[in-house]
Short mmCIF file of C-alpha atoms and ligand atoms in Angstrom, two decimals:
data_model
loop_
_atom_site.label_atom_id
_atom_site.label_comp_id
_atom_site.label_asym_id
_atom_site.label_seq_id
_atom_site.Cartn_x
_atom_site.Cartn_y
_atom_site.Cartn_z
CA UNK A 242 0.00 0.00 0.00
CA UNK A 243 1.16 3.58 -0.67
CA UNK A 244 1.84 5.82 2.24
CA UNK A 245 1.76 9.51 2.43
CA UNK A 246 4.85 10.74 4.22
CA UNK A 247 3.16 13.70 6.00
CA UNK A 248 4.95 16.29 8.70
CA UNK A 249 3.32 18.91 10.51
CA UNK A 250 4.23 22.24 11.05
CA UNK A 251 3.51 24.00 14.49
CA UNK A 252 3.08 21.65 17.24
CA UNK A 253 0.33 23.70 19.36
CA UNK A 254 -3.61 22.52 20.17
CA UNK A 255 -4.96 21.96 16.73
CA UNK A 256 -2.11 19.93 15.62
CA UNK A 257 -2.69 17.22 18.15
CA UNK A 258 -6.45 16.70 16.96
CA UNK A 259 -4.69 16.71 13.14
CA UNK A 260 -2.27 13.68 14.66
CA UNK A 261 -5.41 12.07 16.33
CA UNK A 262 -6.68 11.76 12.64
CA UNK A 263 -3.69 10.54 10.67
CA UNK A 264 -3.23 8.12 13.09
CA UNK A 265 -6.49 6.65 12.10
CA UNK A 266 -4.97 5.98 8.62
CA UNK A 267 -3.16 2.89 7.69
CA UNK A 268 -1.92 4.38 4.83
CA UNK A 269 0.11 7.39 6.41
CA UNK A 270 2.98 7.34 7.73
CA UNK A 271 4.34 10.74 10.17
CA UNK A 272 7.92 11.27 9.42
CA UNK A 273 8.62 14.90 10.76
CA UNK A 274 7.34 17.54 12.60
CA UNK A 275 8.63 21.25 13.08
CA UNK A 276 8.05 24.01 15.88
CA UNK A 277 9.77 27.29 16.64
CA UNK A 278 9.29 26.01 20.74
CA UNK A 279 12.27 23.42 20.65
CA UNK A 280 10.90 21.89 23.57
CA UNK A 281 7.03 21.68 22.40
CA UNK A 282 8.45 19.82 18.74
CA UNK A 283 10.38 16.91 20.96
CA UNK A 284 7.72 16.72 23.25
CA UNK A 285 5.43 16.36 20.47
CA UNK A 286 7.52 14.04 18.68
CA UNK A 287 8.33 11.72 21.77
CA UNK A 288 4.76 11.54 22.35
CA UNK A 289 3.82 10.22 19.16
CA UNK A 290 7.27 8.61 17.65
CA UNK A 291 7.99 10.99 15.28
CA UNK A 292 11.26 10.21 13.72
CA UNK A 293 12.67 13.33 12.70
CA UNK A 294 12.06 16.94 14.51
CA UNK A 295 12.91 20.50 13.40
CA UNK A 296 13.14 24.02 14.34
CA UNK A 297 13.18 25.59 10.84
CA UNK A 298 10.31 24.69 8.36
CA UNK A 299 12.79 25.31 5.20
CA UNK A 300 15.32 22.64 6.80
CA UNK A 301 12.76 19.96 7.32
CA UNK A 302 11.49 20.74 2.99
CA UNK A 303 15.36 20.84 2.48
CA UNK A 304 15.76 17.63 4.19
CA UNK A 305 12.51 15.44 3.99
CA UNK A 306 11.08 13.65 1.22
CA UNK A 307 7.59 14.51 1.68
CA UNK A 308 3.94 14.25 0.08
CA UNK A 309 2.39 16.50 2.26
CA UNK A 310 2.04 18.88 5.89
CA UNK A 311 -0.07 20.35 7.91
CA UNK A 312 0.03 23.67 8.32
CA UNK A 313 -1.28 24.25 12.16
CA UNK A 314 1.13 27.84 13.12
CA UNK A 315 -0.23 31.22 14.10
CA UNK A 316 -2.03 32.64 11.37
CA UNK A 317 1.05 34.85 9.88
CA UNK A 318 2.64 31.92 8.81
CA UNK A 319 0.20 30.01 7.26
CA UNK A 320 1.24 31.96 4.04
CA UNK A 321 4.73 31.38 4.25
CA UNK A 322 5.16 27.79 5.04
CA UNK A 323 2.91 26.94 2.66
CA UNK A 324 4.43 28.51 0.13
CA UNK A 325 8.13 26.74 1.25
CA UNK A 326 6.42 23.93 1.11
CA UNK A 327 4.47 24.04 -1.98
CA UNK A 328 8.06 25.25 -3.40
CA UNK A 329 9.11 22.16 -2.55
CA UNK A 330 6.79 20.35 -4.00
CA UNK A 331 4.64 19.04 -1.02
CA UNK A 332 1.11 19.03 -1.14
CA UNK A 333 -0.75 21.57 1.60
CA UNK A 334 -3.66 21.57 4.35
CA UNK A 335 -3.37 24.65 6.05
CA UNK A 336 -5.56 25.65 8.87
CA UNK A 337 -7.80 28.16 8.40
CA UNK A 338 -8.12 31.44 8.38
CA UNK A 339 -5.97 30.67 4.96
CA UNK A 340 -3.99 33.77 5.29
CA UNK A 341 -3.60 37.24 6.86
CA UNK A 342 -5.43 38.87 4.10
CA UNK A 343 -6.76 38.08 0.79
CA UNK A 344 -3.22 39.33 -1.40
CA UNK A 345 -1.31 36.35 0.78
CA UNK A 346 -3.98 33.91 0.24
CA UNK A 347 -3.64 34.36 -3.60
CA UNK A 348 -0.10 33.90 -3.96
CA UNK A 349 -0.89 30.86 -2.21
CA UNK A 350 -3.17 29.44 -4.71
CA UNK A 351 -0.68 30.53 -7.32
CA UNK A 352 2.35 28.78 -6.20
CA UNK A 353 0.08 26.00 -5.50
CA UNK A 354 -0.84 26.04 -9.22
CA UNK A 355 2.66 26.67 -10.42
CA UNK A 356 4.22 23.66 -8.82
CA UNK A 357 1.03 21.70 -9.54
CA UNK A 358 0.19 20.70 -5.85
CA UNK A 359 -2.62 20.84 -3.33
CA UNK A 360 -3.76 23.68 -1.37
CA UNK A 361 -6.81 22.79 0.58
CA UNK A 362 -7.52 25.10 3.74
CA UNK A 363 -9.05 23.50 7.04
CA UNK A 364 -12.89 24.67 6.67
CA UNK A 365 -13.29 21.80 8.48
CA UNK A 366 -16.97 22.30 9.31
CA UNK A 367 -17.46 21.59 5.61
CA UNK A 368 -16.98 17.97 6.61
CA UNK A 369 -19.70 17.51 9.35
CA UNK A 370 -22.54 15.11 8.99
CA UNK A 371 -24.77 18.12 9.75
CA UNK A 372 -23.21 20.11 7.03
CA UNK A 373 -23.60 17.48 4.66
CA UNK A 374 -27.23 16.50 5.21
CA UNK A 375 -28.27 20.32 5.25
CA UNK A 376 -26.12 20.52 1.64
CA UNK A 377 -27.57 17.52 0.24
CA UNK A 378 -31.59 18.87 0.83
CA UNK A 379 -30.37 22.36 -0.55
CA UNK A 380 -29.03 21.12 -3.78
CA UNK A 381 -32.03 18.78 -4.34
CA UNK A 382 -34.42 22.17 -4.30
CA UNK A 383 -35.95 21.54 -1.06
CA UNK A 384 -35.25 25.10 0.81
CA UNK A 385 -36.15 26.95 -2.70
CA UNK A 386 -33.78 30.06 -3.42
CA UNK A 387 -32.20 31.01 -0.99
CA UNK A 388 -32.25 34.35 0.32
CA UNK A 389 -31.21 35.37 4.13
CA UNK A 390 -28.23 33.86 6.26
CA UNK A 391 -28.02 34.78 9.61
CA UNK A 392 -24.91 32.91 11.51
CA UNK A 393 -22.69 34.10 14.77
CA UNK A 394 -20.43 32.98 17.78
CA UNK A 395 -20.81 34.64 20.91
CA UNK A 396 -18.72 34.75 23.95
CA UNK A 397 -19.04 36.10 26.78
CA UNK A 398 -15.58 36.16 27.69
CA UNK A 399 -13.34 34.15 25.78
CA UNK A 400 -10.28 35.89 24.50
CA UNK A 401 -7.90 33.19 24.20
CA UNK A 402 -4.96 35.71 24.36
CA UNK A 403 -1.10 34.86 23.02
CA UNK A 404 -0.79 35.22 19.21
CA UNK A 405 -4.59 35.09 18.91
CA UNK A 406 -4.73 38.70 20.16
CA UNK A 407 -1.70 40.05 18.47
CA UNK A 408 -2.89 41.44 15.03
CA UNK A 409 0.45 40.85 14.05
CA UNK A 410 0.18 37.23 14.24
CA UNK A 411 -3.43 36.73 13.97
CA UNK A 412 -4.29 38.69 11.67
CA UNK A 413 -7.29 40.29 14.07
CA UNK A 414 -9.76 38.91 16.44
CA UNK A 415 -13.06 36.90 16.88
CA UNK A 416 -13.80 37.76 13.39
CA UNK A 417 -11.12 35.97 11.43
CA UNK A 418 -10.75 33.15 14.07
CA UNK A 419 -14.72 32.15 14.51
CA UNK A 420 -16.18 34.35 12.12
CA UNK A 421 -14.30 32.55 9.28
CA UNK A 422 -15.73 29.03 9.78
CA UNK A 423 -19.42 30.83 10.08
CA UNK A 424 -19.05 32.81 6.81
CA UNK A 425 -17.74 29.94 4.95
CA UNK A 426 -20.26 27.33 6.19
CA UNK A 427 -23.03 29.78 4.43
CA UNK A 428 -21.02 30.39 1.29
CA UNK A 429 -20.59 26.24 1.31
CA UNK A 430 -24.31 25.80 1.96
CA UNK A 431 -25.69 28.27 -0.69
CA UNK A 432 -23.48 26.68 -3.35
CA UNK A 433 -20.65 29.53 -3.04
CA UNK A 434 -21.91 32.27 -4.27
CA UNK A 435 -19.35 35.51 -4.26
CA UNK A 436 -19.65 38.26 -2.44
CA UNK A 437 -20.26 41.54 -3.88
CA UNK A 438 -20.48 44.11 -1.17
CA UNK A 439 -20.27 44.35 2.58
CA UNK A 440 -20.73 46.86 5.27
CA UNK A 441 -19.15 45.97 8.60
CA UNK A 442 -18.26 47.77 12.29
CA UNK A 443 -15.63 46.02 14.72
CA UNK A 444 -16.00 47.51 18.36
CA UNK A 445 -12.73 47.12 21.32
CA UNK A 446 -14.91 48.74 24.30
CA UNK A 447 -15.30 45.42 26.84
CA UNK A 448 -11.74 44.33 26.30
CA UNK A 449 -10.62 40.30 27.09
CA UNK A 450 -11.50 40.63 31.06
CA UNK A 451 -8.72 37.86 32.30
CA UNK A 452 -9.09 39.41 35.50
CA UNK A 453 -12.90 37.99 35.53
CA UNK A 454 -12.68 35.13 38.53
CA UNK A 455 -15.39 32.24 39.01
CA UNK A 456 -15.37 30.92 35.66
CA UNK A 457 -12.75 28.58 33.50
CA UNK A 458 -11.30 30.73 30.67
CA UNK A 459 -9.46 28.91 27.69
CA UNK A 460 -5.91 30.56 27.26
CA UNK A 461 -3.69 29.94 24.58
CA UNK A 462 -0.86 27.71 25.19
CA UNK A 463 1.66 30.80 24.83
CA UNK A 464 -0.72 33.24 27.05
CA UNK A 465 0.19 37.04 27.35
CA UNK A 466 -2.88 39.18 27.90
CA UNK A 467 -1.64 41.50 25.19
CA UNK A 468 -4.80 42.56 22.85
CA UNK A 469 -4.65 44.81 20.00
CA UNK A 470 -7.77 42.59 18.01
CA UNK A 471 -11.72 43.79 18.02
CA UNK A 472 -13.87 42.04 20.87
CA UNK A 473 -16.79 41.81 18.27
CA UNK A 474 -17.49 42.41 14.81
CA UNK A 475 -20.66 42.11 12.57
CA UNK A 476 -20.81 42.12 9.17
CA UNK A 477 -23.48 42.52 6.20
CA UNK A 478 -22.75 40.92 3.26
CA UNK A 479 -24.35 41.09 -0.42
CA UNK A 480 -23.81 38.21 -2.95
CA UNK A 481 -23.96 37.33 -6.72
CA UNK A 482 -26.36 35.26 -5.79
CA UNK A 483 -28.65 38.10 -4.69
CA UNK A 484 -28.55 36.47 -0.59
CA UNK A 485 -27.65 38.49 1.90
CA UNK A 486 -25.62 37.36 5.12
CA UNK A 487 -25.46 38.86 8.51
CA UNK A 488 -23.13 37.73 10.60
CA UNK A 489 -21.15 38.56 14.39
CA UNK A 490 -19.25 37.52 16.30
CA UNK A 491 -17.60 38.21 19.99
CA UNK A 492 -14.79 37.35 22.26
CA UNK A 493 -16.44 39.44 24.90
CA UNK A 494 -19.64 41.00 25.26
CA UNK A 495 -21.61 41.29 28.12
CA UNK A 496 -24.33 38.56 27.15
CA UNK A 497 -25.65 36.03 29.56
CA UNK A 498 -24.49 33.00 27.77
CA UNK A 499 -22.24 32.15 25.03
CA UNK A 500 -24.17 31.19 21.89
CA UNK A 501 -23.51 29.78 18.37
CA UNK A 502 -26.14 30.30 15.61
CA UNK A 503 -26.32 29.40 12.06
CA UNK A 504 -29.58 30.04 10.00
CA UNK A 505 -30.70 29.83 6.36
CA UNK A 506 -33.75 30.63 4.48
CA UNK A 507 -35.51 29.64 1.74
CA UNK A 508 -38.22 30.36 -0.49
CA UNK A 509 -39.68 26.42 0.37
CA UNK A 510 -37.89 26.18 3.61
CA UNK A 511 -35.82 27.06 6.18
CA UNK A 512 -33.33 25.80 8.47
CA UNK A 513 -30.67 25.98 11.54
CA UNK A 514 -28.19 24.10 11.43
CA UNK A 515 -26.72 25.38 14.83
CA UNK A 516 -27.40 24.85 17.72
CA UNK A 517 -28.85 21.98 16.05
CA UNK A 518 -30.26 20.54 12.81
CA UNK A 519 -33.79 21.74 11.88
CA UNK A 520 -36.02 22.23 8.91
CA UNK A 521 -38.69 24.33 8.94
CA UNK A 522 -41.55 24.42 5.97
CA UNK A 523 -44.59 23.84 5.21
CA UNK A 524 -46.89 20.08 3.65
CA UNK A 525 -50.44 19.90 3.24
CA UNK A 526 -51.20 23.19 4.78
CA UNK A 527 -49.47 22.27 7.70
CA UNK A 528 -46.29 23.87 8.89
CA UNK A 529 -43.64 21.02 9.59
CA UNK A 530 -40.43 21.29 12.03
CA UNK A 531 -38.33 18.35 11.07
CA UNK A 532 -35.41 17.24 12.69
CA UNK A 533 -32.76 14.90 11.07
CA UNK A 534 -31.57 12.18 13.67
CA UNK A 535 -27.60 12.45 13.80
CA UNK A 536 -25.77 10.65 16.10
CA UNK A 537 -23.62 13.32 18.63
CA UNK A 538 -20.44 11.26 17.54
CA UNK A 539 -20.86 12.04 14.08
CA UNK A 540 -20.91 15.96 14.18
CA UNK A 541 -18.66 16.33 16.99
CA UNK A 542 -15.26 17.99 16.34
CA UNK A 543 -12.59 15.08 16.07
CA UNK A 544 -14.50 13.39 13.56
CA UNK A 545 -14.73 16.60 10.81
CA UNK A 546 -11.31 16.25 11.88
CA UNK A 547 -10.72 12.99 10.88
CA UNK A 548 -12.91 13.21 7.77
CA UNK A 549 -11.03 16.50 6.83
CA UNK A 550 -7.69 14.73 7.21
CA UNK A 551 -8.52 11.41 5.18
CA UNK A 552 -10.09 13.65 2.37
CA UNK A 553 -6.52 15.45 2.68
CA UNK A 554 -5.06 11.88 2.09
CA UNK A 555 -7.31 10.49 -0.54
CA UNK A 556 -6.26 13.97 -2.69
CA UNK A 557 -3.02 13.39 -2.11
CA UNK A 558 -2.98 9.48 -3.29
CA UNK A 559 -5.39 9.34 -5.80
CA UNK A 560 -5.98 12.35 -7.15
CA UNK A 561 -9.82 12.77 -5.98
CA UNK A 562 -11.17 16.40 -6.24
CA UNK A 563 -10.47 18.31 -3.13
CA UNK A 564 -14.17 19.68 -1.61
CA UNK A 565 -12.10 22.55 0.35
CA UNK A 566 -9.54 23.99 -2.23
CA UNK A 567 -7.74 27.04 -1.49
CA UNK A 568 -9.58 29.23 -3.88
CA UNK A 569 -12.15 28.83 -1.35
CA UNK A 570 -9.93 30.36 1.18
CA UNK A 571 -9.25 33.50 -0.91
CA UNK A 572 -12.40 34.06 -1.23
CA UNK A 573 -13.25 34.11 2.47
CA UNK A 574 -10.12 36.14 3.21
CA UNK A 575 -11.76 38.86 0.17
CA UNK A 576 -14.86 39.07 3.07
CA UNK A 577 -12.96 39.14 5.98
CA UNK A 578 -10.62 41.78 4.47
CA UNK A 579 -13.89 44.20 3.77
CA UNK A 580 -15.77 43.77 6.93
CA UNK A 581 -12.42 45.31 8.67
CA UNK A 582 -12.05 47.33 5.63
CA UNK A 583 -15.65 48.97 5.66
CA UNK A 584 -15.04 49.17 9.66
CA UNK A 585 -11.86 51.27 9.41
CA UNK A 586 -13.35 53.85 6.96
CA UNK A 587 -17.26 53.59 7.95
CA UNK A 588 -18.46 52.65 4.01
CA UNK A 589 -19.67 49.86 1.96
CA UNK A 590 -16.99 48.12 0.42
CA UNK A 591 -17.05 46.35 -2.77
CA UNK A 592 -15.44 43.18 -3.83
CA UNK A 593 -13.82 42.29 -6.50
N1 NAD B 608 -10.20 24.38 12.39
C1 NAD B 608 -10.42 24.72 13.65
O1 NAD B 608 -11.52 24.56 14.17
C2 NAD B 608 -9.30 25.30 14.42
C3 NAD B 608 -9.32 25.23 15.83
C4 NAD B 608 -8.24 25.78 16.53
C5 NAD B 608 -7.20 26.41 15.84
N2 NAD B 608 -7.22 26.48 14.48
C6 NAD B 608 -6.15 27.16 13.74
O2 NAD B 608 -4.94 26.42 13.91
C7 NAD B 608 -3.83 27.29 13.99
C8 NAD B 608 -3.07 27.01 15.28
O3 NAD B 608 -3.90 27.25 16.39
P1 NAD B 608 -3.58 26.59 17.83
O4 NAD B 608 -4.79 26.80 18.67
O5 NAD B 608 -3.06 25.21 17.64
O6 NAD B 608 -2.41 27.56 18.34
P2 NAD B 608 -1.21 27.20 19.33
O7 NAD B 608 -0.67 28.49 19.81
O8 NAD B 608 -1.66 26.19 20.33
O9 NAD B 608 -0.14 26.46 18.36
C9 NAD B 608 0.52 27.14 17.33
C10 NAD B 608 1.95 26.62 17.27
O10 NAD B 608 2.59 27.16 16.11
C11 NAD B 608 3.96 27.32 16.46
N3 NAD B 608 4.63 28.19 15.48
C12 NAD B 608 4.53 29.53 15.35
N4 NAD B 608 5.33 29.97 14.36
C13 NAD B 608 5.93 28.86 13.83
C14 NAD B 608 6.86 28.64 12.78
N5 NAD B 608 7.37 29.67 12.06
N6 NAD B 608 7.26 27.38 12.51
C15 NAD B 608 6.79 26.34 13.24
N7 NAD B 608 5.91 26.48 14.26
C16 NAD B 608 5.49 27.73 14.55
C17 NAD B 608 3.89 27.88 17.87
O11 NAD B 608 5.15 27.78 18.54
C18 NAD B 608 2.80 27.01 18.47
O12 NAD B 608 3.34 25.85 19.08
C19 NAD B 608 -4.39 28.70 13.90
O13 NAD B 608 -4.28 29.18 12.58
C20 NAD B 608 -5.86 28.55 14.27
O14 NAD B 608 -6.69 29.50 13.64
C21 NAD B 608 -8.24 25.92 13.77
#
């Protein structure tokens, strides 16, 4: 059997749910992996007998023969290790967002093109069983044209700090790290349509609160309490579809609970797919709430993981059509990119 020789590159949280999932595959084999934390990379490769360990991304491409990485760093170097590695002709799944800004995300895509490689980026809701059962009624005409999208992640408080709160490194806030799996869940579900314009405000009034006591807060595993990033954004976005989105999202607002919401509407139907799976319409003159039964195990976050990373694979080895390409990622970036854009200067912004 063939194996892809994978690495991975940053050794933080998200990389260990990526290992959970190769590890699932017989035909992968882990042959490097590569942090700027010297100490995090051989812990991480002791733990899961990882042969060969780096510092320095471009030494392990120099070095390893390899078919393809994970790209799990900070968000400012998603660009450039994937393009070293697509340079060196090794196929690419980089976390999302894909890149600091929509210019980085298409030079992405075209050194992915010019070396003829894979770059998919890690929309990993994509690959839920909720996601795909929601698609599936959509493209067989059951929620009509679709028309209104309204989708968000709230927190209370839940500024994870570190690099996630250092523009520099991130990129921004709860918009680009939530906000992007929201916005691209709707663009997935209405059959990626492109935007056309978007208005959007970012507010920093609450600031992260790590001084709040009484409750567990999630901090990066680098944690400073620096914060240059929004605490919330909202965004309203046009497309060539004629839909319009609405979307926000928070790292800390003073809200009673956190919430996640994800709705969609049709001319025939419509739906939420979070908090959970619903359909809404109408049969006989009746109105009808359906709700499809899903087992919790097969929405739950390791396995889109582990569905994310075998697609990854099955790309890789035999060629089959990748469902999250990176052109997907630029065009998410081209939203993100207005909704701060229109927020700096207080207009509508269009898209090209
Ligand atoms: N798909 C999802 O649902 C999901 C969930 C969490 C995080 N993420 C994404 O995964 C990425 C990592 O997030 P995390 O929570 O694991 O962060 P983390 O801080 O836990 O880990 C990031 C790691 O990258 C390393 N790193 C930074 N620069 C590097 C470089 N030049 N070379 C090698 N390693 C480098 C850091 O030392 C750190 O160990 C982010 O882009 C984030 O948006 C995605």
């Amino acid at each position: 059997m063939k194996k892809a020789k994978i690495a991975i590159i940053g050794n933080g949280s998200i990389s260990h749910v990526h290992m959970a999932a190769y590890k699932k595959l017989e035909n992968v084999e882990i042959v490097a992996n590569c942090d700027i934390n010297e100490k995090r990379a051989k812990e991480y490769a002791e733990r899961y007998g990882i042969p060969h360990t780096y510092t320095d991304y471009n030494e392990m491409l120099k070095r390893e023969e390899l078919d393809g990485v994970s790209v799990c760093t900070w968000n400012n170097v998603h660009a450039p290790a994937s393009i070293a590695a697509l340079n060196a002709g090794v196929n690419v799944l980089c976390e999302k967002p894909l890149a600091m800004n929509a210019e980085q995300a298409q030079e992405m895509v075209d050194t992915a093109k010019k070396n003829k490689k894979l770059l998919m980026v890690g929309f990993v809701r994509r690959f839920g069983m909720n996601t795909k059962v929601l698609k599936d009624r959509i493209e067989q005409g059951e929620l009509g044209q679709i028309y209104y999208a309204k989708t968000g992640c709230i927190r209370r408080v839940g500024n994870p700090g570190g690099w996630f709160s250092d523009k520099k490194r991130s990129g921004g806030g709860p918009l680009i790290d939530l906000g992007v799996h929201m916005i691209d869940l709707v663009r997935y579900l209405m059959g990626k349509p492109k935007a056309v314009s978007v208005m959007g405000s970012t507010y920093s009034l609450v600031g992260p609160r790590s001084n709040i006591k009484g409750i567990y807060q999630y901090k990066s595993a680098d944690y400073s309490d620096y914060n240059d990033v929004e605490d919330f954004a909202v965004g309203f976005v046009k497309f060539d579809n004629g839909a319009t989105l609405v979307v926000e999202n928070s790292w800390t607002q003073h809200i009673k609970k956190d919430y996640l919401y994800l709705e969609i509407y049709g001319s025939k139907a419509g739906a939420t797919m979070e908090p959970e799976l619903e359909i809404f319409s109408e049969k006989n003159d009746f109105l009808t709430d359906e709700k499809p039964v899903l087992e919790p195990a097969f929405v739950d976050f390791q396995h889109n993981f582990d569905k994310e990373i075998a697609h990854f694979v099955d790309c890789i080895l035999n060629g089959t059509p990748c469902i999250s390409p990176g052109e997907d990622g630029v065009e998410l970036m081209k939203i993100l990119d207005a909704i701060y854009k229109s927020a700096e200067t207080g207009h509508e912004v269009m898209v090209g």
